[in-house]
PDB file of C-alpha atoms in Angstrom:
ATOM      1  CA  PRO A   1       0.000   0.000   0.000  1.00 48.00           C
ATOM      2  CA  SER A   2       1.117   3.557  -0.688  1.00 52.00           C
ATOM      3  CA  GLN A   3       2.515   5.509   2.245  1.00 51.00           C
ATOM      4  CA  HIS A   4       0.377   8.393   3.532  1.00 50.00           C
ATOM      5  CA  PHE A   5       1.708  11.474   5.328  1.00 46.00           C
ATOM      6  CA  THR A   6      -0.553  13.674   7.417  1.00 51.00           C
ATOM      7  CA  SER A   7      -0.410  17.333   6.418  1.00 51.00           C
ATOM      8  CA  PRO A   8      -0.652  20.088   9.018  1.00 55.00           C
ATOM      9  CA  PRO A   9      -3.874  22.148   8.959  1.00 63.00           C
ATOM     10  CA  PRO A  10      -3.681  25.086   6.547  1.00 72.00           C
ATOM     11  CA  LYS A  11      -3.017  28.554   7.920  1.00 84.00           C
ATOM     12  CA  PHE A  12      -5.866  31.054   8.103  1.00 90.00           C
ATOM     13  CA  SER A  13      -6.560  33.536   5.368  1.00 92.00           C
ATOM     14  CA  ASP A  14      -8.422  36.744   6.212  1.00 93.00           C
ATOM     15  CA  GLY A  15     -11.668  35.138   5.090  1.00 93.00           C
ATOM     16  CA  SER A  16     -11.218  31.810   6.908  1.00 94.00           C
ATOM     17  CA  LEU A  17     -10.208  33.626  10.116  1.00 94.00           C
ATOM     18  CA  VAL A  18     -13.361  35.752  10.010  1.00 94.00           C
ATOM     19  CA  LYS A  19     -15.421  32.600   9.420  1.00 94.00           C
ATOM     20  CA  ALA A  20     -13.788  30.897  12.426  1.00 93.00           C
ATOM     21  CA  LEU A  21     -14.466  33.943  14.611  1.00 92.00           C
ATOM     22  CA  GLU A  22     -18.118  33.951  13.532  1.00 92.00           C
ATOM     23  CA  GLU A  23     -18.468  30.248  14.371  1.00 92.00           C
ATOM     24  CA  GLU A  24     -17.077  30.873  17.866  1.00 91.00           C
ATOM     25  CA  GLY A  25     -19.310  33.915  18.390  1.00 90.00           C
ATOM     26  CA  ILE A  26     -16.279  36.209  18.712  1.00 91.00           C
ATOM     27  CA  GLY A  27     -16.280  39.698  17.258  1.00 88.00           C
ATOM     28  CA  ARG A  28     -18.820  41.455  15.081  1.00 88.00           C
ATOM     29  CA  PRO A  29     -18.707  42.552  11.410  1.00 89.00           C
ATOM     30  CA  SER A  30     -17.461  45.984  12.468  1.00 89.00           C
ATOM     31  CA  THR A  31     -14.591  44.528  14.549  1.00 91.00           C
ATOM     32  CA  TYR A  32     -13.167  41.803  12.271  1.00 93.00           C
ATOM     33  CA  ALA A  33     -10.958  44.179  10.268  1.00 93.00           C
ATOM     34  CA  PRO A  34      -9.616  45.959  13.391  1.00 94.00           C
ATOM     35  CA  ILE A  35      -8.822  42.567  14.990  1.00 93.00           C
ATOM     36  CA  ILE A  36      -6.674  41.531  12.016  1.00 93.00           C
ATOM     37  CA  LYS A  37      -5.111  45.003  11.847  1.00 94.00           C
ATOM     38  CA  VAL A  38      -4.009  44.787  15.505  1.00 94.00           C
ATOM     39  CA  LEU A  39      -2.551  41.301  14.969  1.00 94.00           C
ATOM     40  CA  THR A  40      -0.468  42.479  12.010  1.00 93.00           C
ATOM     41  CA  SER A  41       0.540  45.898  13.412  1.00 93.00           C
ATOM     42  CA  ARG A  42       1.894  44.275  16.586  1.00 93.00           C
ATOM     43  CA  ASN A  43       3.774  41.685  14.538  1.00 91.00           C
ATOM     44  CA  TYR A  44       1.833  38.720  15.922  1.00 93.00           C
ATOM     45  CA  ILE A  45       1.146  37.547  12.379  1.00 92.00           C
ATOM     46  CA  VAL A  46       2.366  38.375   8.865  1.00 91.00           C
ATOM     47  CA  ARG A  47       0.774  37.819   5.464  1.00 90.00           C
ATOM     48  CA  ARG A  48       2.474  35.414   3.065  1.00 86.00           C
ATOM     49  CA  SER A  49       0.827  34.265  -0.160  1.00 86.00           C
ATOM     50  CA  GLY A  50      -2.623  35.172   1.137  1.00 89.00           C
ATOM     51  CA  ARG A  51      -2.149  33.329   4.429  1.00 90.00           C
ATOM     52  CA  LEU A  52      -1.743  34.652   7.976  1.00 92.00           C
ATOM     53  CA  ILE A  53       1.424  33.170   9.480  1.00 90.00           C
ATOM     54  CA  PRO A  54       2.031  33.450  13.240  1.00 90.00           C
ATOM     55  CA  THR A  55       5.396  34.971  14.161  1.00 90.00           C
ATOM     56  CA  ALA A  56       7.591  33.898  17.064  1.00 90.00           C
ATOM     57  CA  ARG A  57       6.190  36.850  19.012  1.00 91.00           C
ATOM     58  CA  GLY A  58       2.686  35.577  18.281  1.00 92.00           C
ATOM     59  CA  HIS A  59       3.593  32.096  19.542  1.00 92.00           C
ATOM     60  CA  LEU A  60       5.122  33.450  22.755  1.00 93.00           C
ATOM     61  CA  VAL A  61       2.327  35.911  23.550  1.00 94.00           C
ATOM     62  CA  THR A  62      -0.299  33.213  22.939  1.00 94.00           C
ATOM     63  CA  THR A  63       1.538  30.745  25.191  1.00 95.00           C
ATOM     64  CA  PHE A  64       1.925  33.399  27.892  1.00 96.00           C
ATOM     65  CA  LEU A  65      -1.769  34.351  27.832  1.00 96.00           C
ATOM     66  CA  ARG A  66      -2.977  30.749  27.800  1.00 95.00           C
ATOM     67  CA  HIS A  67      -0.881  29.949  30.844  1.00 96.00           C
ATOM     68  CA  TYR A  68      -1.294  33.083  32.978  1.00 96.00           C
ATOM     69  CA  PHE A  69      -4.646  34.445  31.742  1.00 96.00           C
ATOM     70  CA  GLU A  70      -6.363  31.248  30.637  1.00 95.00           C
ATOM     71  CA  LYS A  71      -9.867  32.414  31.543  1.00 94.00           C
ATOM     72  CA  TYR A  72      -9.665  35.584  29.464  1.00 95.00           C
ATOM     73  CA  VAL A  73      -8.503  33.953  26.224  1.00 93.00           C
ATOM     74  CA  ASP A  74     -11.041  31.133  26.388  1.00 94.00           C
ATOM     75  CA  TYR A  75     -13.389  31.138  23.387  1.00 92.00           C
ATOM     76  CA  SER A  76     -16.544  30.751  25.495  1.00 93.00           C
ATOM     77  CA  TYR A  77     -15.529  33.601  27.830  1.00 94.00           C
ATOM     78  CA  THR A  78     -14.863  35.934  24.884  1.00 92.00           C
ATOM     79  CA  SER A  79     -18.124  34.962  23.201  1.00 93.00           C
ATOM     80  CA  ASP A  80     -20.040  35.555  26.438  1.00 94.00           C
ATOM     81  CA  MET A  81     -18.389  38.966  26.800  1.00 93.00           C
ATOM     82  CA  GLU A  82     -19.462  39.855  23.241  1.00 91.00           C
ATOM     83  CA  GLU A  83     -23.078  39.077  24.138  1.00 93.00           C
ATOM     84  CA  LYS A  84     -22.885  41.200  27.274  1.00 94.00           C
ATOM     85  CA  LEU A  85     -21.435  44.111  25.298  1.00 92.00           C
ATOM     86  CA  ASP A  86     -24.348  43.791  22.873  1.00 92.00           C
ATOM     87  CA  LYS A  87     -26.716  44.066  25.842  1.00 95.00           C
ATOM     88  CA  VAL A  88     -24.884  47.181  27.017  1.00 95.00           C
ATOM     89  CA  SER A  89     -25.264  48.643  23.522  1.00 93.00           C
ATOM     90  CA  ASN A  90     -29.007  47.904  23.632  1.00 94.00           C
ATOM     91  CA  ASN A  91     -29.379  49.397  27.160  1.00 94.00           C
ATOM     92  CA  GLU A  92     -30.200  45.968  28.560  1.00 96.00           C
ATOM     93  CA  LEU A  93     -27.187  45.853  30.867  1.00 95.00           C
ATOM     94  CA  ASP A  94     -25.482  48.542  32.942  1.00 96.00           C
ATOM     95  CA  TRP A  95     -21.931  49.095  31.652  1.00 95.00           C
ATOM     96  CA  THR A  96     -20.590  50.029  35.102  1.00 95.00           C
ATOM     97  CA  PHE A  97     -21.834  46.710  36.485  1.00 95.00           C
ATOM     98  CA  LEU A  98     -20.148  44.832  33.618  1.00 95.00           C
ATOM     99  CA  LEU A  99     -16.807  46.596  34.055  1.00 94.00           C
ATOM    100  CA  THR A 100     -16.873  46.262  37.849  1.00 95.00           C
ATOM    101  CA  ASN A 101     -17.561  42.562  37.563  1.00 94.00           C
ATOM    102  CA  PHE A 102     -14.760  42.151  35.021  1.00 95.00           C
ATOM    103  CA  TRP A 103     -12.193  44.217  36.909  1.00 95.00           C
ATOM    104  CA  SER A 104     -12.846  42.537  40.263  1.00 94.00           C
ATOM    105  CA  SER A 105     -11.253  39.313  38.974  1.00 94.00           C
ATOM    106  CA  PHE A 106      -8.932  40.666  36.256  1.00 95.00           C
ATOM    107  CA  GLU A 107      -7.049  43.151  38.449  1.00 95.00           C
ATOM    108  CA  PRO A 108      -5.946  40.531  41.043  1.00 95.00           C
ATOM    109  CA  ASN A 109      -4.877  38.238  38.183  1.00 95.00           C
ATOM    110  CA  VAL A 110      -2.678  40.996  36.732  1.00 94.00           C
ATOM    111  CA  SER A 111      -1.248  41.833  40.162  1.00 94.00           C
ATOM    112  CA  ASP A 112      -0.338  38.195  40.800  1.00 94.00           C
ATOM    113  CA  VAL A 113       1.450  37.875  37.460  1.00 94.00           C
ATOM    114  CA  LEU A 114       3.361  41.119  38.028  1.00 93.00           C
ATOM    115  CA  GLN A 115       4.841  39.602  41.180  1.00 92.00           C
ATOM    116  CA  ILE A 116       6.449  36.776  39.193  1.00 92.00           C
ATOM    117  CA  ARG A 117      10.054  37.300  38.204  1.00 90.00           C
ATOM    118  CA  ASN A 118      10.827  37.515  34.494  1.00 88.00           C
ATOM    119  CA  ARG A 119      13.236  34.594  34.752  1.00 88.00           C
ATOM    120  CA  VAL A 120      10.496  32.374  36.196  1.00 92.00           C
ATOM    121  CA  ILE A 121       8.118  33.326  33.368  1.00 93.00           C
ATOM    122  CA  ILE A 122      10.790  32.681  30.714  1.00 92.00           C
ATOM    123  CA  ASP A 123      11.545  29.252  32.207  1.00 93.00           C
ATOM    124  CA  GLU A 124       7.830  28.428  32.379  1.00 95.00           C
ATOM    125  CA  LEU A 125       7.256  29.363  28.726  1.00 95.00           C
ATOM    126  CA  ASP A 126      10.348  27.370  27.764  1.00 94.00           C
ATOM    127  CA  SER A 127       8.950  24.305  29.533  1.00 94.00           C
ATOM    128  CA  ILE A 128       5.474  24.647  28.009  1.00 94.00           C
ATOM    129  CA  LEU A 129       6.756  25.091  24.457  1.00 92.00           C
ATOM    130  CA  GLY A 130       8.961  22.009  24.725  1.00 91.00           C
ATOM    131  CA  ASP A 131      10.458  20.704  21.483  1.00 90.00           C
ATOM    132  CA  ALA A 132       8.199  23.016  19.468  1.00 89.00           C
ATOM    133  CA  LEU A 133      10.603  25.802  20.389  1.00 90.00           C
ATOM    134  CA  VAL A 134      13.267  24.337  18.075  1.00 89.00           C
ATOM    135  CA  SER A 135      11.096  22.536  15.510  1.00 87.00           C
ATOM    136  CA  GLY A 136      11.996  25.041  12.793  1.00 86.00           C
ATOM    137  CA  LEU A 137      15.735  24.389  13.190  1.00 87.00           C
ATOM    138  CA  GLU A 138      15.294  20.781  12.023  1.00 83.00           C
ATOM    139  CA  LEU A 139      18.200  19.590  14.158  1.00 84.00           C
ATOM    140  CA  ASP A 140      19.445  16.069  13.556  1.00 79.00           C
ATOM    141  CA  ASN A 141      19.135  15.077  17.220  1.00 73.00           C
ATOM    142  CA  GLU A 142      17.942  11.857  18.793  1.00 73.00           C
ATOM    143  CA  GLU A 143      14.319  11.700  19.937  1.00 73.00           C
ATOM    144  CA  GLU A 144      15.110  11.911  23.679  1.00 75.00           C
ATOM    145  CA  ASN A 145      17.129  15.121  23.314  1.00 84.00           C
ATOM    146  CA  LYS A 146      15.700  17.214  20.504  1.00 86.00           C
ATOM    147  CA  ARG A 147      17.165  20.362  22.033  1.00 90.00           C
ATOM    148  CA  ARG A 148      20.817  19.322  22.185  1.00 91.00           C
ATOM    149  CA  CYS A 149      23.029  22.241  21.149  1.00 90.00           C
ATOM    150  CA  PRO A 150      24.422  21.654  17.624  1.00 88.00           C
ATOM    151  CA  SER A 151      27.496  23.751  18.434  1.00 87.00           C
ATOM    152  CA  CYS A 152      28.962  22.401  21.694  1.00 87.00           C
ATOM    153  CA  GLY A 153      26.970  19.151  21.928  1.00 87.00           C
ATOM    154  CA  SER A 154      26.758  19.339  25.726  1.00 86.00           C
ATOM    155  CA  GLY A 155      24.312  22.211  26.256  1.00 90.00           C
ATOM    156  CA  THR A 156      20.544  22.369  25.813  1.00 91.00           C
ATOM    157  CA  LEU A 157      18.789  24.964  23.682  1.00 93.00           C
ATOM    158  CA  GLY A 158      16.289  27.135  25.497  1.00 93.00           C
ATOM    159  CA  LEU A 159      14.504  30.448  25.579  1.00 93.00           C
ATOM    160  CA  LYS A 160      16.791  33.358  26.483  1.00 90.00           C
ATOM    161  CA  LEU A 161      16.174  37.017  27.180  1.00 84.00           C
ATOM    162  CA  SER A 162      18.558  39.931  26.633  1.00 81.00           C
ATOM    163  CA  ARG A 163      18.164  43.696  26.716  1.00 77.00           C
ATOM    164  CA  PHE A 164      17.551  43.587  22.940  1.00 76.00           C
ATOM    165  CA  GLY A 165      14.836  40.927  23.062  1.00 81.00           C
ATOM    166  CA  GLY A 166      14.385  37.178  23.123  1.00 87.00           C
ATOM    167  CA  PHE A 167      16.270  34.446  21.308  1.00 91.00           C
ATOM    168  CA  VAL A 168      17.000  30.728  21.543  1.00 92.00           C
ATOM    169  CA  GLY A 169      20.455  29.918  22.886  1.00 91.00           C
ATOM    170  CA  CYS A 170      22.580  27.201  24.429  1.00 91.00           C
ATOM    171  CA  SER A 171      22.364  26.631  28.186  1.00 90.00           C
ATOM    172  CA  ASN A 172      26.138  27.293  28.220  1.00 89.00           C
ATOM    173  CA  TYR A 173      25.610  30.688  26.590  1.00 85.00           C
ATOM    174  CA  GLY A 174      27.748  33.191  28.494  1.00 75.00           C
ATOM    175  CA  SER A 175      29.040  30.518  30.888  1.00 72.00           C
ATOM    176  CA  LYS A 176      32.495  31.221  32.311  1.00 70.00           C
ATOM    177  CA  THR A 177      33.390  27.546  32.659  1.00 69.00           C
ATOM    178  CA  ASN A 178      31.973  25.995  29.473  1.00 69.00           C
ATOM    179  CA  GLU A 179      31.140  28.923  27.224  1.00 80.00           C
ATOM    180  CA  CYS A 180      29.107  28.353  24.048  1.00 86.00           C
ATOM    181  CA  ASN A 181      27.948  31.321  21.995  1.00 86.00           C
ATOM    182  CA  PHE A 182      25.298  29.494  19.991  1.00 89.00           C
ATOM    183  CA  GLY A 183      22.184  31.633  19.661  1.00 90.00           C
ATOM    184  CA  VAL A 184      19.599  32.081  16.909  1.00 91.00           C
ATOM    185  CA  PRO A 185      16.639  34.438  16.293  1.00 90.00           C
ATOM    186  CA  LEU A 186      13.257  33.253  17.525  1.00 90.00           C
ATOM    187  CA  ASP A 187      11.642  33.386  14.086  1.00 87.00           C
ATOM    188  CA  MET A 188      14.113  30.748  12.855  1.00 88.00           C
ATOM    189  CA  CYS A 189      13.015  28.352  15.562  1.00 87.00           C
ATOM    190  CA  PHE A 190       9.264  27.782  15.347  1.00 84.00           C
ATOM    191  CA  GLY A 191       8.032  25.475  12.612  1.00 76.00           C
ATOM    192  CA  SER A 192       5.579  27.983  11.177  1.00 72.00           C
ATOM    193  CA  SER A 193       7.602  31.162  11.589  1.00 72.00           C
ATOM    194  CA  LYS A 194      10.803  29.782  10.005  1.00 74.00           C
ATOM    195  CA  ASN A 195       9.274  30.506   6.589  1.00 72.00           C
ATOM    196  CA  ILE A 196       8.955  34.211   7.416  1.00 79.00           C
ATOM    197  CA  ALA A 197      12.360  34.618   9.063  1.00 80.00           C
ATOM    198  CA  THR A 198      14.840  36.896   7.321  1.00 83.00           C
ATOM    199  CA  HIS A 199      16.989  33.820   6.618  1.00 86.00           C
ATOM    200  CA  SER A 200      16.652  30.086   7.240  1.00 86.00           C
ATOM    201  CA  PHE A 201      18.819  28.254   9.734  1.00 87.00           C
ATOM    202  CA  ASP A 202      21.758  26.592   7.988  1.00 87.00           C
ATOM    203  CA  PRO A 203      24.864  25.919  10.116  1.00 85.00           C
ATOM    204  CA  SER A 204      26.884  25.099   6.987  1.00 87.00           C
ATOM    205  CA  ALA A 205      26.729  28.792   6.027  1.00 89.00           C
ATOM    206  CA  VAL A 206      28.849  29.798   9.015  1.00 90.00           C
ATOM    207  CA  GLY A 207      32.545  30.121   8.220  1.00 91.00           C
ATOM    208  CA  VAL A 208      35.023  31.973   6.060  1.00 93.00           C
ATOM    209  CA  VAL A 209      33.509  33.711   3.037  1.00 93.00           C
ATOM    210  CA  GLY A 210      36.919  34.609   1.623  1.00 93.00           C
ATOM    211  CA  GLN A 211      39.489  37.397   1.518  1.00 92.00           C
ATOM    212  CA  ASP A 212      38.872  40.896   0.205  1.00 91.00           C
ATOM    213  CA  GLY A 213      41.203  42.793  -2.113  1.00 89.00           C
ATOM    214  CA  ASP A 214      43.429  43.773   0.824  1.00 90.00           C
ATOM    215  CA  GLY A 215      43.821  40.200   2.023  1.00 91.00           C
ATOM    216  CA  ARG A 216      41.490  40.556   5.024  1.00 92.00           C
ATOM    217  CA  GLU A 217      39.363  37.528   5.873  1.00 94.00           C
ATOM    218  CA  ILE A 218      35.579  37.942   5.900  1.00 94.00           C
ATOM    219  CA  HIS A 219      33.516  35.574   8.034  1.00 94.00           C
ATOM    220  CA  MET A 220      29.825  34.655   7.979  1.00 94.00           C
ATOM    221  CA  LYS A 221      28.532  34.364  11.529  1.00 92.00           C
ATOM    222  CA  LEU A 222      25.207  33.597  13.190  1.00 91.00           C
ATOM    223  CA  GLY A 223      24.039  35.236  16.407  1.00 89.00           C
ATOM    224  CA  PRO A 224      20.866  35.725  18.447  1.00 88.00           C
ATOM    225  CA  TYR A 225      19.599  38.312  15.961  1.00 86.00           C
ATOM    226  CA  GLY A 226      20.530  36.634  12.687  1.00 90.00           C
ATOM    227  CA  TYR A 227      23.393  36.225  10.253  1.00 92.00           C
ATOM    228  CA  TYR A 228      26.062  38.883  10.119  1.00 93.00           C
ATOM    229  CA  ILE A 229      29.342  39.448   8.274  1.00 94.00           C
ATOM    230  CA  GLN A 230      32.551  40.263  10.115  1.00 94.00           C
ATOM    231  CA  ARG A 231      35.887  41.303   8.662  1.00 93.00           C
ATOM    232  CA  GLU A 232      39.084  40.690  10.604  1.00 90.00           C
ATOM    233  CA  ASP A 233      39.608  44.429  11.086  1.00 89.00           C
ATOM    234  CA  GLY A 234      36.487  44.451  13.305  1.00 90.00           C
ATOM    235  CA  ARG A 235      33.967  45.830  10.800  1.00 92.00           C
ATOM    236  CA  VAL A 236      30.592  44.043  11.024  1.00 94.00           C
ATOM    237  CA  ALA A 237      27.236  44.277   9.254  1.00 94.00           C
ATOM    238  CA  SER A 238      23.938  42.389   9.435  1.00 93.00           C
ATOM    239  CA  LEU A 239      23.235  40.271   6.384  1.00 93.00           C
ATOM    240  CA  PRO A 240      20.487  42.007   4.350  1.00 92.00           C
ATOM    241  CA  ARG A 241      17.409  40.010   3.372  1.00 90.00           C
ATOM    242  CA  GLU A 242      18.278  40.087  -0.340  1.00 92.00           C
ATOM    243  CA  TYR A 243      21.445  38.014   0.236  1.00 92.00           C
ATOM    244  CA  GLN A 244      21.584  34.340   1.172  1.00 92.00           C
ATOM    245  CA  PRO A 245      24.216  33.241   3.723  1.00 92.00           C
ATOM    246  CA  THR A 246      25.151  30.102   1.762  1.00 91.00           C
ATOM    247  CA  THR A 247      25.768  31.855  -1.569  1.00 92.00           C
ATOM    248  CA  LEU A 248      27.203  35.226  -0.494  1.00 93.00           C
ATOM    249  CA  THR A 249      30.352  36.139  -2.461  1.00 94.00           C
ATOM    250  CA  VAL A 250      33.364  38.075  -1.220  1.00 94.00           C
ATOM    251  CA  GLU A 251      32.462  40.951  -3.541  1.00 94.00           C
ATOM    252  CA  GLU A 252      28.904  41.143  -2.177  1.00 94.00           C
ATOM    253  CA  ALA A 253      30.152  40.914   1.418  1.00 94.00           C
ATOM    254  CA  THR A 254      32.619  43.752   0.783  1.00 93.00           C
ATOM    255  CA  VAL A 255      29.856  45.969  -0.618  1.00 93.00           C
ATOM    256  CA  VAL A 256      27.620  45.286   2.408  1.00 93.00           C
ATOM    257  CA  LEU A 257      30.445  45.980   4.861  1.00 93.00           C
ATOM    258  CA  ASN A 258      31.445  49.207   3.126  1.00 91.00           C
ATOM    259  CA  GLU A 259      27.867  50.500   2.895  1.00 90.00           C
ATOM    260  CA  LYS A 260      26.353  49.299   6.174  1.00 89.00           C
ATOM    261  CA  GLY A 261      29.220  48.054   8.320  1.00 87.00           C
ATOM    262  CA  LYS A 262      30.283  49.428  11.688  1.00 89.00           C
ATOM    263  CA  PHE A 263      33.386  48.782  13.725  1.00 85.00           C
ATOM    264  CA  ARG A 264      32.830  46.549  16.730  1.00 75.00           C
ATOM    265  CA  LYS A 265      35.016  47.346  19.712  1.00 64.00           C
ATOM    266  CA  THR A 266      36.859  44.444  21.256  1.00 54.00           C
ATOM    267  CA  LYS A 267      37.190  44.316  25.063  1.00 51.00           C
ATOM    268  CA  GLU A 268      40.810  45.436  24.773  1.00 52.00           C
ATOM    269  CA  LYS A 269      39.947  48.388  22.534  1.00 54.00           C
ATOM    270  CA  LYS A 270      37.056  49.402  24.792  1.00 52.00           C
ATOM    271  CA  LYS A 271      39.322  49.420  27.856  1.00 54.00           C
ATOM    272  CA  ALA A 272      41.890  51.501  25.990  1.00 53.00           C
ATOM    273  CA  SER A 273      39.196  53.906  24.781  1.00 54.00           C
ATOM    274  CA  ASP A 274      37.748  54.281  28.288  1.00 53.00           C
ATOM    275  CA  ALA A 275      41.193  54.887  29.743  1.00 54.00           C
ATOM    276  CA  GLY A 276      41.952  57.484  27.085  1.00 56.00           C
ATOM    277  CA  SER A 277      38.704  59.354  27.645  1.00 54.00           C
ATOM    278  CA  ARG A 278      39.415  59.600  31.386  1.00 53.00           C
ATOM    279  CA  GLY A 279      42.947  60.806  30.850  1.00 56.00           C
ATOM    280  CA  ALA A 280      46.265  59.343  31.875  1.00 51.00           C
ATOM    281  CA  GLY A 281      46.489  58.255  35.509  1.00 52.00           C
ATOM    282  CA  GLU A 282      42.825  59.086  36.161  1.00 57.00           C
ATOM    283  CA  LYS A 283      40.831  56.170  37.544  1.00 58.00           C
ATOM    284  CA  LYS A 284      37.110  55.661  37.099  1.00 60.00           C
ATOM    285  CA  LYS A 285      35.242  56.375  40.322  1.00 67.00           C
ATOM    286  CA  ALA A 286      33.368  53.378  41.675  1.00 71.00           C
ATOM    287  CA  ASN A 287      29.718  53.787  42.606  1.00 82.00           C
ATOM    288  CA  PRO A 288      29.473  52.772  46.299  1.00 85.00           C
ATOM    289  CA  PHE A 289      25.828  51.704  45.975  1.00 84.00           C
ATOM    290  CA  ILE A 290      26.645  49.340  43.076  1.00 85.00           C
ATOM    291  CA  ALA A 291      29.386  47.750  45.166  1.00 84.00           C
ATOM    292  CA  PHE A 292      26.977  47.418  48.136  1.00 86.00           C
ATOM    293  CA  MET A 293      24.248  45.919  45.923  1.00 85.00           C
ATOM    294  CA  GLN A 294      26.628  43.367  44.365  1.00 83.00           C
ATOM    295  CA  ALA A 295      27.744  42.275  47.816  1.00 84.00           C
ATOM    296  CA  GLU A 296      24.262  42.012  49.366  1.00 87.00           C
ATOM    297  CA  LYS A 297      21.937  40.967  46.526  1.00 85.00           C
ATOM    298  CA  ASP A 298      22.309  37.194  46.943  1.00 81.00           C
ATOM    299  CA  ARG A 299      21.592  37.401  50.667  1.00 86.00           C
ATOM    300  CA  VAL A 300      18.519  39.620  50.228  1.00 86.00           C
ATOM    301  CA  VAL A 301      17.056  37.565  47.365  1.00 83.00           C
ATOM    302  CA  LYS A 302      17.565  34.313  49.285  1.00 80.00           C
ATOM    303  CA  ALA A 303      15.937  35.785  52.397  1.00 83.00           C
ATOM    304  CA  ASN A 304      12.910  37.022  50.398  1.00 84.00           C
ATOM    305  CA  PRO A 305      11.990  34.244  47.932  1.00 75.00           C
ATOM    306  CA  ASP A 306       8.446  35.572  47.448  1.00 76.00           C
ATOM    307  CA  LYS A 307       9.504  39.084  46.490  1.00 80.00           C
ATOM    308  CA  THR A 308      10.301  40.424  43.013  1.00 79.00           C
ATOM    309  CA  TRP A 309      13.719  41.773  42.132  1.00 81.00           C
ATOM    310  CA  GLN A 310      12.367  45.336  42.264  1.00 81.00           C
ATOM    311  CA  GLU A 311      11.153  44.765  45.819  1.00 84.00           C
ATOM    312  CA  CYS A 312      14.485  43.214  46.797  1.00 85.00           C
ATOM    313  CA  LEU A 313      16.262  46.195  45.264  1.00 88.00           C
ATOM    314  CA  LYS A 314      14.229  48.533  47.460  1.00 89.00           C
ATOM    315  CA  ILE A 315      15.282  46.521  50.534  1.00 91.00           C
ATOM    316  CA  ILE A 316      18.941  46.779  49.470  1.00 90.00           C
ATOM    317  CA  ALA A 317      18.548  50.531  48.902  1.00 90.00           C
ATOM    318  CA  SER A 318      17.025  51.059  52.356  1.00 90.00           C
ATOM    319  CA  GLU A 319      19.829  49.022  53.961  1.00 89.00           C
ATOM    320  CA  TYR A 320      22.400  51.063  52.043  1.00 88.00           C
ATOM    321  CA  LYS A 321      20.858  54.340  53.246  1.00 87.00           C
ATOM    322  CA  ALA A 322      20.840  53.045  56.831  1.00 86.00           C
ATOM    323  CA  SER A 323      24.486  51.985  56.660  1.00 84.00           C
ATOM    324  CA  ALA A 324      25.480  55.316  55.076  1.00 80.00           C
ATOM    325  CA  SER A 325      23.694  57.217  57.867  1.00 77.00           C
ATOM    326  CA  GLU A 326      25.466  55.164  60.543  1.00 74.00           C
ATOM    327  CA  ALA A 327      28.825  55.846  58.876  1.00 70.00           C
ATOM    328  CA  GLN A 328      28.196  59.588  59.162  1.00 64.00           C
TER     329      GLN A 328
END
């Protein structure tokens, strides 16, 4: 008998999404267009070939809401709210009663979630997403360890957060003992969003592109925010969408670096630059509060496991003020 493969359900188009909303009793004819507009403007979905494709941000926000605000994203709850709003519009229900009833349960839910540390939320989302988090990478890993890092082989890929946003990186990322710098953009990782990522994940693309006319090596690299080109003199540039990492030529890389490249400071250069800006023999003044916080933060956090970092920081600040007053 011929082999049969199950195909994933097709993605929504504008029309099929509106039909699904109507079947669930969500939204009204006047709100369907604004709903889709909000989803696209906030980059939760993008249009590709007439279909609405969820982005990595869309996946994460949906997972977050389903876990921490399950009641409010339930289809039946939303449909019931639509009916109540219709009654308000027809003067059959007092709007202040409706809002009071809603806020009495929603506000405590928000307050509870705000008390949870970001790291705990990130770890929870990572656990819920499971292997789906790396399905778009198509790693050749054994079934029991789908998330094994393809770079170091010992770490596990997981959801990471930096000041520039989220990404998927190795558990050894930034480790002082077993450092691994493997990190990839979120849109490369999810099965659906990999098709809308700026570039597809291909580890074979990473390496030496070649040497420019002056004999300087140009490397293709991959980081948490995508592919980028780096020349040995320190000039770097993100790889534009119109170029593919596997077929980029030295000539194309040189053009990109010359037009869009910036010099990246190494740690040594940064130290030299900082020393030069302060002047010879002039040392940078240490902030006494930063030193106090670094010394006391572990103790305070351990003693207050139920408090957020902001609350712990306030405790440290009050202790610092008290110690400063005593010193005077």
